[in-house]
Amino acid sequence: ETVALVGGTGSGKTTLLHLIARLADATSGSITLDGTDITELPLTALRTLVACAFEDPTLFSVSVRENVALGVPDASDESIRAALAAAQADFVDELPWGLDTRIGEQGMSLSGGQRQRIALARAILARPSVLLLDDPLSALDVHTEAKVTAALGQVLASSTALVVAHRPSTVALADRVAVLDHGEITAIGSHHELLESNSRYQFLMSTDAETGAMR
């Protein structure tokens, strides 16, 4: 199942993803994965099961190949290229040395949208049980976003996914939507159900909210 997390700035969307990936630990309650508390799993095991792609991705001063295959070091070039294609990162073929091109610290030689697509390809290649996407398409133009969204629809079919979404096009990937407000889920349902019944969700999905308050 794919669940979209929608809410205003400071509502807790990114924090929730950080808790699941254990980039931070919950101070109360528990998070379970297939019935096992994630704090009982070795971090190496958890990071094999859970993959992340964040709005501001972390890339390293190594080749494109090494950045994409970070969690799958024995990945073949064919599988790396398939992941890049799903993330609409075909621009890699135009780089000076293709997959062997070093992209500089934090990928600063790339545009914001290119960095996001490299990070998304990394998450796709890992084929995780749980995929966490924190607004990973925010830097893409509308045309490219539509292509990535279509490809992600196929990728997400094999994973449990939590997607922080600001745009209706990203919400369309989800089976259900959870609305967060001040750290609490205040409503949950399908996109269409919430549009009809929840005024807060209607506001968050409006054009004004997308370009203003939600950022």
PDB file of C-alpha atoms in Angstrom:
ATOM      1  CA  GLU A   1       0.000   0.000   0.000  1.00  0.00           C
ATOM      2  CA  THR A   2       1.088   3.558  -0.653  1.00  0.00           C
ATOM      3  CA  VAL A   3       0.046   6.216   1.865  1.00  0.00           C
ATOM      4  CA  ALA A   4       0.514   9.922   1.200  1.00  0.00           C
ATOM      5  CA  LEU A   5       1.278  12.204   4.155  1.00  0.00           C
ATOM      6  CA  VAL A   6      -0.178  15.676   3.716  1.00  0.00           C
ATOM      7  CA  GLY A   7       0.027  18.623   6.098  1.00  0.00           C
ATOM      8  CA  GLY A   8       1.232  22.162   6.585  1.00  0.00           C
ATOM      9  CA  THR A   9       4.764  23.178   7.499  1.00  0.00           C
ATOM     10  CA  GLY A  10       5.695  21.785  10.912  1.00  0.00           C
ATOM     11  CA  SER A  11       2.903  19.204  11.006  1.00  0.00           C
ATOM     12  CA  GLY A  12       5.341  16.309  11.487  1.00  0.00           C
ATOM     13  CA  LYS A  13       5.531  14.685   8.042  1.00  0.00           C
ATOM     14  CA  THR A  14       9.307  14.539   7.722  1.00  0.00           C
ATOM     15  CA  THR A  15       9.736  13.702  11.405  1.00  0.00           C
ATOM     16  CA  LEU A  16       7.511  10.657  10.947  1.00  0.00           C
ATOM     17  CA  LEU A  17       9.693   9.397   8.093  1.00  0.00           C
ATOM     18  CA  HIS A  18      12.829  10.008  10.159  1.00  0.00           C
ATOM     19  CA  LEU A  19      11.373   7.894  12.966  1.00  0.00           C
ATOM     20  CA  ILE A  20      10.639   4.974  10.641  1.00  0.00           C
ATOM     21  CA  ALA A  21      14.169   5.076   9.192  1.00  0.00           C
ATOM     22  CA  ARG A  22      15.603   5.574  12.708  1.00  0.00           C
ATOM     23  CA  LEU A  23      17.292   8.790  11.720  1.00  0.00           C
ATOM     24  CA  ALA A  24      15.665   9.768  15.024  1.00  0.00           C
ATOM     25  CA  ASP A  25      14.172   7.578  17.740  1.00  0.00           C
ATOM     26  CA  ALA A  26      10.689   7.882  19.189  1.00  0.00           C
ATOM     27  CA  THR A  27      10.568   8.980  22.836  1.00  0.00           C
ATOM     28  CA  SER A  28       7.370   7.029  23.456  1.00  0.00           C
ATOM     29  CA  GLY A  29       5.239   4.431  21.723  1.00  0.00           C
ATOM     30  CA  SER A  30       6.670   2.060  19.136  1.00  0.00           C
ATOM     31  CA  ILE A  31       6.998   1.478  15.407  1.00  0.00           C
ATOM     32  CA  THR A  32       6.809  -2.104  14.189  1.00  0.00           C
ATOM     33  CA  LEU A  33       7.834  -3.669  10.909  1.00  0.00           C
ATOM     34  CA  ASP A  34       6.121  -7.008  10.257  1.00  0.00           C
ATOM     35  CA  GLY A  35       5.360  -7.157  13.979  1.00  0.00           C
ATOM     36  CA  THR A  36       8.922  -6.452  15.155  1.00  0.00           C
ATOM     37  CA  ASP A  37       9.771  -3.232  16.989  1.00  0.00           C
ATOM     38  CA  ILE A  38      12.277  -1.454  14.745  1.00  0.00           C
ATOM     39  CA  THR A  39      14.475  -0.653  17.756  1.00  0.00           C
ATOM     40  CA  GLU A  40      15.068  -4.416  18.091  1.00  0.00           C
ATOM     41  CA  LEU A  41      16.426  -4.658  14.546  1.00  0.00           C
ATOM     42  CA  PRO A  42      20.141  -4.041  13.881  1.00  0.00           C
ATOM     43  CA  LEU A  43      20.502  -0.790  11.940  1.00  0.00           C
ATOM     44  CA  THR A  44      22.156  -2.661   9.075  1.00  0.00           C
ATOM     45  CA  ALA A  45      19.080  -4.892   8.795  1.00  0.00           C
ATOM     46  CA  LEU A  46      16.648  -1.971   9.069  1.00  0.00           C
ATOM     47  CA  ARG A  47      18.484   0.009   6.388  1.00  0.00           C
ATOM     48  CA  THR A  48      18.243  -3.001   4.075  1.00  0.00           C
ATOM     49  CA  LEU A  49      14.473  -3.101   4.562  1.00  0.00           C
ATOM     50  CA  VAL A  50      13.839   0.663   4.470  1.00  0.00           C
ATOM     51  CA  ALA A  51      15.018   3.064   1.748  1.00  0.00           C
ATOM     52  CA  CYS A  52      14.606   6.846   1.664  1.00  0.00           C
ATOM     53  CA  ALA A  53      14.589   9.625  -0.903  1.00  0.00           C
ATOM     54  CA  PHE A  54      14.348  13.098   0.575  1.00  0.00           C
ATOM     55  CA  GLU A  55      13.604  16.516  -0.901  1.00  0.00           C
ATOM     56  CA  ASP A  56      17.193  17.619  -0.164  1.00  0.00           C
ATOM     57  CA  PRO A  57      19.119  14.416  -0.966  1.00  0.00           C
ATOM     58  CA  THR A  58      22.560  13.431   0.266  1.00  0.00           C
ATOM     59  CA  LEU A  59      24.986  12.612  -2.530  1.00  0.00           C
ATOM     60  CA  PHE A  60      28.699  11.895  -2.312  1.00  0.00           C
ATOM     61  CA  SER A  61      31.811  12.942  -4.216  1.00  0.00           C
ATOM     62  CA  VAL A  62      32.035   9.665  -6.110  1.00  0.00           C
ATOM     63  CA  SER A  63      30.726   8.467  -9.466  1.00  0.00           C
ATOM     64  CA  VAL A  64      27.072   8.381 -10.450  1.00  0.00           C
ATOM     65  CA  ARG A  65      27.319   4.581 -10.419  1.00  0.00           C
ATOM     66  CA  GLU A  66      28.569   4.532  -6.808  1.00  0.00           C
ATOM     67  CA  ASN A  67      25.941   7.025  -5.659  1.00  0.00           C
ATOM     68  CA  VAL A  68      23.066   5.027  -7.147  1.00  0.00           C
ATOM     69  CA  ALA A  69      24.418   1.646  -6.004  1.00  0.00           C
ATOM     70  CA  LEU A  70      25.198   2.832  -2.472  1.00  0.00           C
ATOM     71  CA  GLY A  71      22.916   0.239  -0.871  1.00  0.00           C
ATOM     72  CA  VAL A  72      23.487  -2.435  -3.533  1.00  0.00           C
ATOM     73  CA  PRO A  73      27.240  -2.346  -4.225  1.00  0.00           C
ATOM     74  CA  ASP A  74      27.154  -5.444  -6.445  1.00  0.00           C
ATOM     75  CA  ALA A  75      24.417  -4.061  -8.704  1.00  0.00           C
ATOM     76  CA  SER A  76      24.951  -4.531 -12.419  1.00  0.00           C
ATOM     77  CA  ASP A  77      25.136  -1.591 -14.813  1.00  0.00           C
ATOM     78  CA  GLU A  78      21.920  -2.880 -16.380  1.00  0.00           C
ATOM     79  CA  SER A  79      19.990  -2.663 -13.108  1.00  0.00           C
ATOM     80  CA  ILE A  80      21.511   0.738 -12.313  1.00  0.00           C
ATOM     81  CA  ARG A  81      20.438   2.052 -15.707  1.00  0.00           C
ATOM     82  CA  ALA A  82      16.939   0.612 -15.199  1.00  0.00           C
ATOM     83  CA  ALA A  83      16.645   2.478 -11.878  1.00  0.00           C
ATOM     84  CA  LEU A  84      17.913   5.687 -13.497  1.00  0.00           C
ATOM     85  CA  ALA A  85      15.378   5.260 -16.306  1.00  0.00           C
ATOM     86  CA  ALA A  86      12.539   4.828 -13.791  1.00  0.00           C
ATOM     87  CA  ALA A  87      13.665   8.056 -12.096  1.00  0.00           C
ATOM     88  CA  GLN A  88      13.840   9.816 -15.495  1.00  0.00           C
ATOM     89  CA  ALA A  89      17.577  10.386 -14.937  1.00  0.00           C
ATOM     90  CA  ASP A  90      18.619   9.733 -18.532  1.00  0.00           C
ATOM     91  CA  PHE A  91      20.669  12.948 -18.372  1.00  0.00           C
ATOM     92  CA  VAL A  92      23.437  10.747 -16.919  1.00  0.00           C
ATOM     93  CA  ASP A  93      24.252   9.521 -20.442  1.00  0.00           C
ATOM     94  CA  GLU A  94      25.093  13.124 -21.383  1.00  0.00           C
ATOM     95  CA  LEU A  95      27.581  13.604 -18.545  1.00  0.00           C
ATOM     96  CA  PRO A  96      31.280  13.577 -19.584  1.00  0.00           C
ATOM     97  CA  TRP A  97      31.938   9.987 -18.452  1.00  0.00           C
ATOM     98  CA  GLY A  98      28.378   8.660 -18.095  1.00  0.00           C
ATOM     99  CA  LEU A  99      27.999   6.420 -15.043  1.00  0.00           C
ATOM    100  CA  ASP A 100      31.668   6.982 -14.172  1.00  0.00           C
ATOM    101  CA  THR A 101      31.273  10.763 -13.876  1.00  0.00           C
ATOM    102  CA  ARG A 102      32.188  12.048 -10.412  1.00  0.00           C
ATOM    103  CA  ILE A 103      29.477  14.470  -9.354  1.00  0.00           C
ATOM    104  CA  GLY A 104      31.269  16.434  -6.645  1.00  0.00           C
ATOM    105  CA  GLU A 105      30.504  16.821  -2.950  1.00  0.00           C
ATOM    106  CA  GLN A 106      26.727  16.786  -2.360  1.00  0.00           C
ATOM    107  CA  GLY A 107      26.290  16.588  -6.137  1.00  0.00           C
ATOM    108  CA  MET A 108      26.748  20.334  -6.494  1.00  0.00           C
ATOM    109  CA  SER A 109      27.719  19.925 -10.158  1.00  0.00           C
ATOM    110  CA  LEU A 110      24.095  18.854 -10.795  1.00  0.00           C
ATOM    111  CA  SER A 111      20.849  20.806 -10.683  1.00  0.00           C
ATOM    112  CA  GLY A 112      18.400  20.305  -7.820  1.00  0.00           C
ATOM    113  CA  GLY A 113      16.122  18.189  -9.987  1.00  0.00           C
ATOM    114  CA  GLN A 114      19.027  16.049 -11.187  1.00  0.00           C
ATOM    115  CA  ARG A 115      20.174  15.429  -7.608  1.00  0.00           C
ATOM    116  CA  GLN A 116      16.655  14.374  -6.629  1.00  0.00           C
ATOM    117  CA  ARG A 117      16.451  11.931  -9.520  1.00  0.00           C
ATOM    118  CA  ILE A 118      19.826  10.346  -8.652  1.00  0.00           C
ATOM    119  CA  ALA A 119      18.638   9.852  -5.051  1.00  0.00           C
ATOM    120  CA  LEU A 120      15.321   8.467  -6.241  1.00  0.00           C
ATOM    121  CA  ALA A 121      17.119   5.987  -8.510  1.00  0.00           C
ATOM    122  CA  ARG A 122      19.177   4.876  -5.487  1.00  0.00           C
ATOM    123  CA  ALA A 123      15.978   4.172  -3.522  1.00  0.00           C
ATOM    124  CA  ILE A 124      14.382   2.366  -6.472  1.00  0.00           C
ATOM    125  CA  LEU A 125      17.447   0.171  -7.024  1.00  0.00           C
ATOM    126  CA  ALA A 126      17.379  -0.992  -3.392  1.00  0.00           C
ATOM    127  CA  ARG A 127      13.909  -2.552  -3.914  1.00  0.00           C
ATOM    128  CA  PRO A 128      13.100  -2.073  -0.219  1.00  0.00           C
ATOM    129  CA  SER A 129      10.205  -3.521   1.740  1.00  0.00           C
ATOM    130  CA  VAL A 130       9.425   0.037   2.882  1.00  0.00           C
ATOM    131  CA  LEU A 131      10.061   3.084   0.705  1.00  0.00           C
ATOM    132  CA  LEU A 132      10.025   6.564   2.284  1.00  0.00           C
ATOM    133  CA  LEU A 133       9.697   9.484  -0.125  1.00  0.00           C
ATOM    134  CA  ASP A 134       9.844  13.018   1.282  1.00  0.00           C
ATOM    135  CA  ASP A 135       8.574  15.245  -1.527  1.00  0.00           C
ATOM    136  CA  PRO A 136      11.261  13.841  -3.850  1.00  0.00           C
ATOM    137  CA  LEU A 137       9.910  15.552  -6.982  1.00  0.00           C
ATOM    138  CA  SER A 138       9.730  19.142  -5.719  1.00  0.00           C
ATOM    139  CA  ALA A 139      12.578  20.418  -7.931  1.00  0.00           C
ATOM    140  CA  LEU A 140      11.258  18.848 -11.141  1.00  0.00           C
ATOM    141  CA  ASP A 141       9.413  20.660 -13.891  1.00  0.00           C
ATOM    142  CA  VAL A 142       5.816  19.586 -14.487  1.00  0.00           C
ATOM    143  CA  HIS A 143       6.641  17.564 -17.627  1.00  0.00           C
ATOM    144  CA  THR A 144       9.426  15.558 -15.970  1.00  0.00           C
ATOM    145  CA  GLU A 145       7.389  15.112 -12.790  1.00  0.00           C
ATOM    146  CA  ALA A 146       4.582  13.522 -14.798  1.00  0.00           C
ATOM    147  CA  LYS A 147       6.999  10.986 -16.304  1.00  0.00           C
ATOM    148  CA  VAL A 148       8.572  10.143 -12.930  1.00  0.00           C
ATOM    149  CA  THR A 149       5.130   9.829 -11.328  1.00  0.00           C
ATOM    150  CA  ALA A 150       4.053   7.337 -13.992  1.00  0.00           C
ATOM    151  CA  ALA A 151       7.210   5.255 -13.476  1.00  0.00           C
ATOM    152  CA  LEU A 152       6.860   5.401  -9.694  1.00  0.00           C
ATOM    153  CA  GLY A 153       3.369   3.966  -9.951  1.00  0.00           C
ATOM    154  CA  GLN A 154       4.921   0.702 -11.134  1.00  0.00           C
ATOM    155  CA  VAL A 155       7.807   0.788  -8.644  1.00  0.00           C
ATOM    156  CA  LEU A 156       5.557   1.367  -5.633  1.00  0.00           C
ATOM    157  CA  ALA A 157       3.431  -1.673  -6.473  1.00  0.00           C
ATOM    158  CA  SER A 158       6.065  -3.928  -4.876  1.00  0.00           C
ATOM    159  CA  SER A 159       6.736  -1.883  -1.717  1.00  0.00           C
ATOM    160  CA  THR A 160       4.957  -0.407   1.256  1.00  0.00           C
ATOM    161  CA  ALA A 161       5.449   3.322   0.760  1.00  0.00           C
ATOM    162  CA  LEU A 162       4.970   6.524   2.729  1.00  0.00           C
ATOM    163  CA  VAL A 163       5.089   9.600   0.513  1.00  0.00           C
ATOM    164  CA  VAL A 164       5.181  13.170   1.807  1.00  0.00           C
ATOM    165  CA  ALA A 165       3.138  15.005  -0.800  1.00  0.00           C
ATOM    166  CA  HIS A 166       2.507  18.670  -1.535  1.00  0.00           C
ATOM    167  CA  ARG A 167       1.098  18.378  -5.039  1.00  0.00           C
ATOM    168  CA  PRO A 168      -2.129  16.651  -6.118  1.00  0.00           C
ATOM    169  CA  SER A 169      -0.102  14.828  -8.786  1.00  0.00           C
ATOM    170  CA  THR A 170       2.032  13.204  -6.089  1.00  0.00           C
ATOM    171  CA  VAL A 171      -1.013  12.381  -3.955  1.00  0.00           C
ATOM    172  CA  ALA A 172      -2.397  10.514  -6.974  1.00  0.00           C
ATOM    173  CA  LEU A 173       0.253   7.825  -6.358  1.00  0.00           C
ATOM    174  CA  ALA A 174      -1.352   6.890  -3.028  1.00  0.00           C
ATOM    175  CA  ASP A 175      -3.992   4.336  -2.099  1.00  0.00           C
ATOM    176  CA  ARG A 176      -4.804   6.360   1.019  1.00  0.00           C
ATOM    177  CA  VAL A 177      -4.001   9.818   2.351  1.00  0.00           C
ATOM    178  CA  ALA A 178      -3.255  10.768   5.958  1.00  0.00           C
ATOM    179  CA  VAL A 179      -3.657  14.401   6.981  1.00  0.00           C
ATOM    180  CA  LEU A 180      -1.245  15.544   9.702  1.00  0.00           C
ATOM    181  CA  ASP A 181      -1.700  18.571  11.936  1.00  0.00           C
ATOM    182  CA  HIS A 182       0.616  19.415  14.867  1.00  0.00           C
ATOM    183  CA  GLY A 183       2.036  15.902  14.973  1.00  0.00           C
ATOM    184  CA  GLU A 184      -1.286  14.064  14.860  1.00  0.00           C
ATOM    185  CA  ILE A 185      -3.155  12.292  12.070  1.00  0.00           C
ATOM    186  CA  THR A 186      -6.463  14.139  11.971  1.00  0.00           C
ATOM    187  CA  ALA A 187      -8.025  12.421   8.958  1.00  0.00           C
ATOM    188  CA  ILE A 188      -7.378   9.466   6.689  1.00  0.00           C
ATOM    189  CA  GLY A 189      -9.081   8.322   3.515  1.00  0.00           C
ATOM    190  CA  SER A 190      -8.776   8.360  -0.247  1.00  0.00           C
ATOM    191  CA  HIS A 191      -7.933  11.568  -2.091  1.00  0.00           C
ATOM    192  CA  HIS A 192     -11.492  11.914  -3.357  1.00  0.00           C
ATOM    193  CA  GLU A 193     -13.070  11.125   0.025  1.00  0.00           C
ATOM    194  CA  LEU A 194     -11.002  13.781   1.754  1.00  0.00           C
ATOM    195  CA  LEU A 195     -11.649  16.350  -0.964  1.00  0.00           C
ATOM    196  CA  GLU A 196     -15.365  15.905  -0.359  1.00  0.00           C
ATOM    197  CA  SER A 197     -15.328  15.780   3.442  1.00  0.00           C
ATOM    198  CA  ASN A 198     -12.285  17.544   4.896  1.00  0.00           C
ATOM    199  CA  SER A 199     -11.917  21.318   4.662  1.00  0.00           C
ATOM    200  CA  ARG A 200      -8.294  21.252   5.840  1.00  0.00           C
ATOM    201  CA  TYR A 201      -7.372  18.827   3.072  1.00  0.00           C
ATOM    202  CA  GLN A 202      -9.242  20.923   0.532  1.00  0.00           C
ATOM    203  CA  PHE A 203      -7.137  23.910   1.567  1.00  0.00           C
ATOM    204  CA  LEU A 204      -3.876  21.966   1.452  1.00  0.00           C
ATOM    205  CA  MET A 205      -4.641  20.751  -2.065  1.00  0.00           C
ATOM    206  CA  SER A 206      -5.594  24.204  -3.318  1.00  0.00           C
ATOM    207  CA  THR A 207      -3.258  26.177  -5.547  1.00  0.00           C
ATOM    208  CA  ASP A 208      -2.698  28.859  -2.917  1.00  0.00           C
ATOM    209  CA  ALA A 209      -1.687  26.279  -0.322  1.00  0.00           C
ATOM    210  CA  GLU A 210       0.622  24.485  -2.736  1.00  0.00           C
ATOM    211  CA  THR A 211       2.549  27.635  -3.593  1.00  0.00           C
ATOM    212  CA  GLY A 212       2.426  29.308  -0.198  1.00  0.00           C
ATOM    213  CA  ALA A 213       1.543  27.977   3.219  1.00  0.00           C
ATOM    214  CA  MET A 214       2.597  24.408   2.563  1.00  0.00           C
ATOM    215  CA  ARG A 215       6.191  25.289   1.823  1.00  0.00           C
TER     216      ARG A 215
END
